[in-house]
Coordinates of C-alpha atoms in Angstrom, one line a residue:
X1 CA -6.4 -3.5 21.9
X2 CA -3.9 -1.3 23.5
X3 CA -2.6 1.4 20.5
X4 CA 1.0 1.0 21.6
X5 CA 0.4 -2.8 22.2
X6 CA -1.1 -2.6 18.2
X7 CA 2.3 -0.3 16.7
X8 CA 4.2 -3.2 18.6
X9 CA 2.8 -6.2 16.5
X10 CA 3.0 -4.3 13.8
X11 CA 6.2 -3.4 13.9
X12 CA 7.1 -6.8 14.7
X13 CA 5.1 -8.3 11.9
X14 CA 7.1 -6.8 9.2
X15 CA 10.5 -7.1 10.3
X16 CA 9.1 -10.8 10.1
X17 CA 8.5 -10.5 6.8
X18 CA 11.6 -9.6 5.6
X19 CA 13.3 -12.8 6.7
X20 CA 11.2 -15.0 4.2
X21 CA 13.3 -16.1 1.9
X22 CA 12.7 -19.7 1.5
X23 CA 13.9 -22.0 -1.7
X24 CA 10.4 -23.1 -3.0
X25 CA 8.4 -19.9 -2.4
X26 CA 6.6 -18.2 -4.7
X27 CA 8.1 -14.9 -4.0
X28 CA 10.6 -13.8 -2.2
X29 CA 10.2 -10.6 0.3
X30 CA 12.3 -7.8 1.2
X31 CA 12.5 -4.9 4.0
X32 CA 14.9 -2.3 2.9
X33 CA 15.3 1.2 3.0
X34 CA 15.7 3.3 -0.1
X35 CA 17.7 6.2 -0.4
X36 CA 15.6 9.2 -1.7
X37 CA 16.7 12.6 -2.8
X38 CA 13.9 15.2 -2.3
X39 CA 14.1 18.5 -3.0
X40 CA 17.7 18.5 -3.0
X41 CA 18.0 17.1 0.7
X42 CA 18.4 12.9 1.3
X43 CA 16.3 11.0 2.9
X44 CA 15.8 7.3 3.3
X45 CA 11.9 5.7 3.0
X46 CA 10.9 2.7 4.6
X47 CA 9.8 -0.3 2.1
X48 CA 8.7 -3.5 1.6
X49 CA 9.4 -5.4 -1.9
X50 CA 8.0 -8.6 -3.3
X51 CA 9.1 -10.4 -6.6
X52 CA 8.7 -14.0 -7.8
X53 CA 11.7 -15.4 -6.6
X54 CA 12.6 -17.0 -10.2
X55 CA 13.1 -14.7 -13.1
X56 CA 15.0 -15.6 -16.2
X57 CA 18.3 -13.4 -16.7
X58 CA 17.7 -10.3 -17.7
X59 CA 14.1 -10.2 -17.2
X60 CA 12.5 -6.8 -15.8
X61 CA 9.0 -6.9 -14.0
X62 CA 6.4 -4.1 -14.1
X63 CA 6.3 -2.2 -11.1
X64 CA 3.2 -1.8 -8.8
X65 CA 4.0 0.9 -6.2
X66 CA 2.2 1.0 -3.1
X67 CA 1.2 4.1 -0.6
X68 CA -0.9 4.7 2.6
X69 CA -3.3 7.3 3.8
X70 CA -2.5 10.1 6.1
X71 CA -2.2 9.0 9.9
X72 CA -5.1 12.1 10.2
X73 CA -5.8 12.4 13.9
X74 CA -2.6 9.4 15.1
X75 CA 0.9 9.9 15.1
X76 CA 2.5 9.3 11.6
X77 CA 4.9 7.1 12.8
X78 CA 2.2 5.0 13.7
X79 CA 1.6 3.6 10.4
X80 CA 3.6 1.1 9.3
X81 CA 4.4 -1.3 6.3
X82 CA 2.4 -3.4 8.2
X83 CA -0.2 -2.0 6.8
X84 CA 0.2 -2.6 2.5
X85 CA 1.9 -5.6 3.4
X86 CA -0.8 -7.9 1.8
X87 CA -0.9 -6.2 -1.3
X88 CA 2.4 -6.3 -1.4
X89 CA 2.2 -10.0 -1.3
X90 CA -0.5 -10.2 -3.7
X91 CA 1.2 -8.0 -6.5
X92 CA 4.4 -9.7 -6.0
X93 CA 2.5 -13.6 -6.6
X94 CA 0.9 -12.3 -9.9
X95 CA 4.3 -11.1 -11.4
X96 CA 4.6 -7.2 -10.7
X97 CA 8.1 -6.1 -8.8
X98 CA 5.8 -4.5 -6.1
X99 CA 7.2 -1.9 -3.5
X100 CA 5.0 -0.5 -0.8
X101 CA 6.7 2.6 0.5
X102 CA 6.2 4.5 4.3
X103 CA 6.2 8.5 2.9
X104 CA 8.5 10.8 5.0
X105 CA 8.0 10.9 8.5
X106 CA 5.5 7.7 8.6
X107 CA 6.8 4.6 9.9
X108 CA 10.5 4.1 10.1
X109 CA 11.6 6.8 6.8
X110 CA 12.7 9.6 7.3
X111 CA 12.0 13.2 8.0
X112 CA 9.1 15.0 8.7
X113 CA 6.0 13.9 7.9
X114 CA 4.1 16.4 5.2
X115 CA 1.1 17.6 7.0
X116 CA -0.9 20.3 5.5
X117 CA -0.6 23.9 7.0
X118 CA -3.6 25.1 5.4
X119 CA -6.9 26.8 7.0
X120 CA -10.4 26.2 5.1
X121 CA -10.1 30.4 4.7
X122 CA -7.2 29.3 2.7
X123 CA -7.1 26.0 1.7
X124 CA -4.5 24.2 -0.6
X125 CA -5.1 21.1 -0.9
X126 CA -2.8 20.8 -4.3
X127 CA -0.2 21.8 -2.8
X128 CA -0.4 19.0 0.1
X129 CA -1.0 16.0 -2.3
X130 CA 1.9 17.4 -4.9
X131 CA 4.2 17.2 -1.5
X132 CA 3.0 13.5 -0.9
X133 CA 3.5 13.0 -4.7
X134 CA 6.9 13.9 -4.5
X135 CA 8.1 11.5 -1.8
X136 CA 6.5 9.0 -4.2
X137 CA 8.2 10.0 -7.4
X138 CA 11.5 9.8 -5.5
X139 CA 10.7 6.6 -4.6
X140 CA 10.1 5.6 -8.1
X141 CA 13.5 6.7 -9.2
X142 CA 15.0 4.3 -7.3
X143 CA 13.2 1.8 -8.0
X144 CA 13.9 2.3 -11.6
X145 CA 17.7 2.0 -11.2
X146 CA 17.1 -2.0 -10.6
X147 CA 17.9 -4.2 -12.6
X148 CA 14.6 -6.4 -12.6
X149 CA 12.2 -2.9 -12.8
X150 CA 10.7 -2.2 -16.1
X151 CA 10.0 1.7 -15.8
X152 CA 8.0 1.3 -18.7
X153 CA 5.0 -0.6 -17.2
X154 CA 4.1 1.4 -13.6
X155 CA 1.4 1.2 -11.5
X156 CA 0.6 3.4 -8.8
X157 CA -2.0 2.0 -5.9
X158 CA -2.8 4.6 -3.1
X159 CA -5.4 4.9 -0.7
X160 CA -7.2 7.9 1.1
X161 CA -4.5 10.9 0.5
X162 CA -2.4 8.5 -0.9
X163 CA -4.6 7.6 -3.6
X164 CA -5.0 11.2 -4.7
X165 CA -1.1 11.9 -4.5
X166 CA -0.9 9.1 -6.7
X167 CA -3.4 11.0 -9.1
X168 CA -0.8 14.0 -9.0
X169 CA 2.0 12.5 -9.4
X170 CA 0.6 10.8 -12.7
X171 CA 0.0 14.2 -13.6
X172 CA 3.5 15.2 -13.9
X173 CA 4.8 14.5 -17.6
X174 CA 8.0 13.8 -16.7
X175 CA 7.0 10.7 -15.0
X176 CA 6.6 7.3 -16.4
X177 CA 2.9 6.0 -15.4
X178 CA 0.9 3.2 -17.2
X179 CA -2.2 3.0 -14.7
X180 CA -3.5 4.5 -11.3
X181 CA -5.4 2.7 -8.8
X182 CA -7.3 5.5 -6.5
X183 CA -9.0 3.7 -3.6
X184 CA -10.9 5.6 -1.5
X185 CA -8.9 8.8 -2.7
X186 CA -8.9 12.5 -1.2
X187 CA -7.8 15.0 1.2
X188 CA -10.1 17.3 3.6
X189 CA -8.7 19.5 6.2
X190 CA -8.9 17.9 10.0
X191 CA -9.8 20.1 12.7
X192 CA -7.8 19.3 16.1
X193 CA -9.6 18.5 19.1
X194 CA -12.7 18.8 17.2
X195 CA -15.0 15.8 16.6
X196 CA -15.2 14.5 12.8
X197 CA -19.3 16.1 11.1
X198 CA -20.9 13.5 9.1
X199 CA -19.8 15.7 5.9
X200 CA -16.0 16.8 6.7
X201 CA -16.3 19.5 4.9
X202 CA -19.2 21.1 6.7
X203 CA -18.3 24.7 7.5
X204 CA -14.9 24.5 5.1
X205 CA -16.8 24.9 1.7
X206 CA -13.9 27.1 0.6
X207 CA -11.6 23.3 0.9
X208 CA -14.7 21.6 -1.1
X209 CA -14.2 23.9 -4.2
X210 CA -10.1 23.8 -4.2
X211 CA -10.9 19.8 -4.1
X212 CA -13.1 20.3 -6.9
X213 CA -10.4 22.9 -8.2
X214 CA -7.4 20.6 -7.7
X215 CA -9.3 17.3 -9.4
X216 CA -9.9 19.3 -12.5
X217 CA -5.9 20.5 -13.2
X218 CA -4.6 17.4 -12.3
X219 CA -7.2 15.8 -15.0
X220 CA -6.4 18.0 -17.6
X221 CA -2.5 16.4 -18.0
X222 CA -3.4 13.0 -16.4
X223 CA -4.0 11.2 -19.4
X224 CA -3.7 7.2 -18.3
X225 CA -6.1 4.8 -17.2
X226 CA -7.3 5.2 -13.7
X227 CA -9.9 3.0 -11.3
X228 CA -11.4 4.6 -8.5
X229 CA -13.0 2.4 -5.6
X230 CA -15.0 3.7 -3.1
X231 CA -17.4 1.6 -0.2
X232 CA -20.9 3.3 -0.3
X233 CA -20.5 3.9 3.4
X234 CA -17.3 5.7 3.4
X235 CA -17.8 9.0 6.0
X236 CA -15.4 10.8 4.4
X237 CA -15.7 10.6 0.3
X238 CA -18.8 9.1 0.0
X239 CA -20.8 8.5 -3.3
X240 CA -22.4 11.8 -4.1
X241 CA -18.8 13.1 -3.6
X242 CA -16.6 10.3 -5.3
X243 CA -19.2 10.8 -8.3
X244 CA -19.1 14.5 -8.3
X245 CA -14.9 14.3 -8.7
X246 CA -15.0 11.5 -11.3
X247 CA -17.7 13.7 -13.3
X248 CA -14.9 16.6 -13.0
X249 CA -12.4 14.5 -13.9
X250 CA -13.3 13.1 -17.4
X251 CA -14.9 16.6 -18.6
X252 CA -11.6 18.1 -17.7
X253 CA -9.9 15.1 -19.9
X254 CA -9.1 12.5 -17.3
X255 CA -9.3 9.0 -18.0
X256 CA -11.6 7.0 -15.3
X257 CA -13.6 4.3 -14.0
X258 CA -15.6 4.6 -10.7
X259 CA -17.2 2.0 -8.8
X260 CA -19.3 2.8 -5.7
X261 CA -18.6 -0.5 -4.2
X262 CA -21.1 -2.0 -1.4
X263 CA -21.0 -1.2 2.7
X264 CA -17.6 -2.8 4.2
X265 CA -18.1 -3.2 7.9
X266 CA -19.0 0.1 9.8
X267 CA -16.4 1.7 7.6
X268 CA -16.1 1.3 4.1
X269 CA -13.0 4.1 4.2
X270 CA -10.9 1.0 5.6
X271 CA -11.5 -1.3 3.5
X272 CA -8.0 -1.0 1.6
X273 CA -6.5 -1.6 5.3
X274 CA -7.9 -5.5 5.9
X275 CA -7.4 -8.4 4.6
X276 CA -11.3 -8.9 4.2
X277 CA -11.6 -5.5 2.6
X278 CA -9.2 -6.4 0.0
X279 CA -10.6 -9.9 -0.9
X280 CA -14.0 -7.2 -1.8
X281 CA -11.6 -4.9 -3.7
X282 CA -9.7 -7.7 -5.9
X283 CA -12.0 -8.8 -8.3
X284 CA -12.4 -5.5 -9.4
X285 CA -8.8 -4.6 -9.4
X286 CA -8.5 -7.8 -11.9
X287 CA -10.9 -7.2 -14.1
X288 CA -9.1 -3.7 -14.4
X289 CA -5.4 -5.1 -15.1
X290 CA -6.7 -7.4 -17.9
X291 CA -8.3 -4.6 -19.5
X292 CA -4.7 -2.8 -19.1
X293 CA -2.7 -5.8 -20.5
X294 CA -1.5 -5.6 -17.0
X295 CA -0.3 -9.1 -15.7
X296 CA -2.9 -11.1 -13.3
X297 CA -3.7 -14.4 -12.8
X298 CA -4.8 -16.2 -15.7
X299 CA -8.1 -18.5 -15.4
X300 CA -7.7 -20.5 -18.6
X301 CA -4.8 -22.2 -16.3
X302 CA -7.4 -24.4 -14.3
X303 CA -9.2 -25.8 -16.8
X304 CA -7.4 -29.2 -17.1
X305 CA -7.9 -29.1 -12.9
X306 CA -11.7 -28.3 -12.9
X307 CA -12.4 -30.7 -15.5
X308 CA -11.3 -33.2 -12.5
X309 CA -13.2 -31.9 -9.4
X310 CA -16.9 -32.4 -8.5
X311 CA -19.0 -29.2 -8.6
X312 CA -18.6 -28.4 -4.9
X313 CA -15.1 -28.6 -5.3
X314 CA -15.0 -26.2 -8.5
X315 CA -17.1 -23.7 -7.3
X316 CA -15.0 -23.6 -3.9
X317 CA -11.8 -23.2 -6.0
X318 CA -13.8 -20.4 -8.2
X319 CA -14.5 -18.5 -4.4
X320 CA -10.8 -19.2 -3.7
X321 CA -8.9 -17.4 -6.9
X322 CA -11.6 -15.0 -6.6
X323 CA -10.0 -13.6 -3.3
X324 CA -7.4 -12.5 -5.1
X325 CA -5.0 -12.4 -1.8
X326 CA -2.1 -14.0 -1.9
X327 CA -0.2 -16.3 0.4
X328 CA -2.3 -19.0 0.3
X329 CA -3.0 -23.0 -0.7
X330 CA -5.9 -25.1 -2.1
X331 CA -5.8 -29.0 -1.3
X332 CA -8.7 -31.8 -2.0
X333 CA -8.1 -35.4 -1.2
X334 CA -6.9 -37.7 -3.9
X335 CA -10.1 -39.7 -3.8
X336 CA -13.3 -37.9 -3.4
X337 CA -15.3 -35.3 -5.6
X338 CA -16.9 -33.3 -2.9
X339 CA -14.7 -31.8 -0.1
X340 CA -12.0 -28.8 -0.8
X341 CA -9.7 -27.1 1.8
X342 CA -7.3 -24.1 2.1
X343 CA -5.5 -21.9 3.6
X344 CA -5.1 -18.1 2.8
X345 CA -3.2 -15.0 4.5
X346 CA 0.1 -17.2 5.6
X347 CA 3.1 -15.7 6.8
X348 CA 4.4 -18.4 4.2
X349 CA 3.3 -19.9 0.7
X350 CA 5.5 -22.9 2.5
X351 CA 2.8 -22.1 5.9
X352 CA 0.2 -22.0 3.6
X353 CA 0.5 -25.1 1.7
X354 CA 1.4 -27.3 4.9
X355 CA -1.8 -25.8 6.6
X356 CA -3.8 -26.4 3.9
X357 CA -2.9 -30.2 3.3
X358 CA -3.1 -30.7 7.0
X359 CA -6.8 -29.4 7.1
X360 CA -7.7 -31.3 4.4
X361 CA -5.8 -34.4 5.6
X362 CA -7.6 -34.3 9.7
X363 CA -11.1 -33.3 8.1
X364 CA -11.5 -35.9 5.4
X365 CA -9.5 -38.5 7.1
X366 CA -8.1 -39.3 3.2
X367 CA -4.2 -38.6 2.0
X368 CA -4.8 -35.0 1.1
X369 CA -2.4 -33.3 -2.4
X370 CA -2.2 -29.3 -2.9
X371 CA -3.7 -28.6 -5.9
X372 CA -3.0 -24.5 -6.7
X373 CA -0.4 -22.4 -4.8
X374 CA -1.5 -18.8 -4.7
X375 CA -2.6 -18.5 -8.3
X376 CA -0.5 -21.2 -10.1
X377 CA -2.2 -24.9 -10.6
X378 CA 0.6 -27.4 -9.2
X379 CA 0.1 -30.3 -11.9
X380 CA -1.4 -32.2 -9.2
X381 CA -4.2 -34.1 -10.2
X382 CA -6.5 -35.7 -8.1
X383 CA -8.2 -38.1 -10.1
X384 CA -4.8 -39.3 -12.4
X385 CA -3.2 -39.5 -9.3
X386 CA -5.9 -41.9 -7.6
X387 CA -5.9 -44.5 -11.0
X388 CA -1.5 -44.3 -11.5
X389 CA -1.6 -45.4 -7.5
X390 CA -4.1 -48.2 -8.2
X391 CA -2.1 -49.0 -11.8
X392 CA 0.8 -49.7 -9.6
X393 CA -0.4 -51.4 -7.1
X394 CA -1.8 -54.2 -9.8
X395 CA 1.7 -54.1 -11.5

């Protein structure tokens, strides 16, 4: 596809998003702008914000707060929220105020975008990611003026130079972090016109060892749980180099966990960036907030509705939490132990459930109910449902 044809759709897709606002959703979806004050000048940052749309008064969420990459070789206005708009989505259906945030100069914010002006003769790669770091902590500080942000429960999720800005800024003791999220982190110097080497930092050792350098100070006052997720085919951080940071990080008093996650597609660097990608990164992101006490979805909720499926039908609903996206609908029909349906990635939980009960309704050729929206059960059994329609048709 055409690039400019791409930013289009993009662009289009998330000013989409920030008309849902329907009654009986799950979450409800905004597209704002914040207004930043970084290093004494204002600026406004492009964001997206999801929330379940029904709190009790007074009730504050934990945040999750979202950040790209750098646009590397493409214009930084090419990014867009487009991008983090699914996790987004996802962080908002399993309870977390989550904000996804375009940095300065990316998308529609503000300003400049930060691009590093060092040379591998002189590299400072510190310097770039505390820069990124502070667009990010800005953004934080308004987030914590709302009224339904808990500033005590923060989570930061970044990817590629994001990631590791997110490692700096939970460096920084004045600011309130619970857990970091690193996927595929880092930062290596580009080269313009000059193609990428299988190791980007052939020939720019000297920006190797301030990586190294930079991973060991920000470990040594980072002192919260971080996961780091990496594809074993990533061409720019891969294993040996993921494992050599993480093994630099927790001698110089860094908390971590690193997984060297399987080969995603030809490019395991953009995993974070597709839908498909993040249904692989999920599970393990899970598993992580449970250990945190962080909120996720909760299993022990389906047990009443296995207990009525067939085996087929369980192990298809299993597959279908385990996605972790969010968005989505599961429906079975009300008589019949074998066949499942659903629908995942909506623009809607409203598109979701209707495509879902349609599928299930044409394929089976049986009156279809949706059994779990995103990752709440709906009360709707199949079986009870089946014997109370039968009960009163004998009445």
């Amino acid at each position: 596809m055409n690039r400019a044809i791409h930013v289009l759709l993009s662009i289009s897709f998330v000013f989409g998003l920030c008309t849902v606002s329907q009654a009986n959703s799950a979450i409800e979806i905004e597209h704002t702008q914040l207004e930043v004050r970084i290093s004494g000048r204002a600026y406004s940052l492009d964001a997206l914000i999801a929330r379940p749309s029904k709190l009790e008064a007074g009730e504050r969420l934990p945040v999750a707060l979202i950040s790209h990459g750098a646009a590397g070789r493409e214009l930084p206005g090419s990014l867009t929220l487009a991008l983090l708009s699914g996790w987004v989505r996802s962080f908002g259906a399993r309870g977390y105020l989550a904000v996804a945030i375009m940095r300065r100069g990316y998308g529609e914010s503000d300003g400049p975008a930060i691009r590093g002006k060092d040379t591998c003769e002189h590299p400072e790669p510190e310097a770039y990611l505390q820069k990124q770091a502070d667009d990010i902590a800005a953004a934080l500080d308004a987030i914590g003026r709302r009224g339904d942000a808990d500033s005590d429960k923060v989570l930061l999720v970044g990817h590629s130079a994001g990631g590791a800005a997110m490692l700096a800024l939970a460096a920084r003791e004045d600011v309130p972090v619970s857990a970091v999220l690193n996927i595929s982190g880092g930062t290596f110097r580009y080269r313009p016109g000059e193609p990428l080497l299988p190791d980007v930092f052939e020939g720019c050792e000297l920006y190797s060892q301030a990586m190294d350098t930079t991973f060991v100070r920000l470990a040594q006052t980072n002192h919260v749980p971080t996961l780091w997720l990496y594809a074993v085919n990533d061409p720019y951080f891969p294993p040996r180099l993921a494992r050599r940071w993480m093994n630099l990080w927790l001698k110089s008093g860094g908390q971590g966990q690193l997984q060297i996650l399987d080969a995603y597609q030809s490019n395991g660097h953009r995993m974070f960036i597709h839908r498909e990608g993040q249904e692989v990164l999920w599970p393990k992101i899970d598993r992580f907030l449970k250990t945190q006490k962080f909120p996720t979805w909760n299993d022990a909720k389906f047990d009443e509705l296995r207990r009525a499926l067939g085996p087929r039908q369980r192990q298809k609903l299993n597959k279908f939490l385990a996605s972790g996206t969010a968005m989505k609908a599961f429906a079975v029909p009300i008589d019949g132990k074998t066949k499942s349906y659903w629908f995942t990635d909506a623009f809607s939980l409203q598109g979701a459930r209707a495509e879902a009960y349609e599928f299930c309704r044409q394929d089976s050729g049986q009156d279809c109910i949706v059994v779990v929206e995103n990752f709440e059960p709906t009360g709707m059994i199949p079986g009870r449902l089946n014997r109370k329609s039968k009960s009163s048709g004998d009445e």
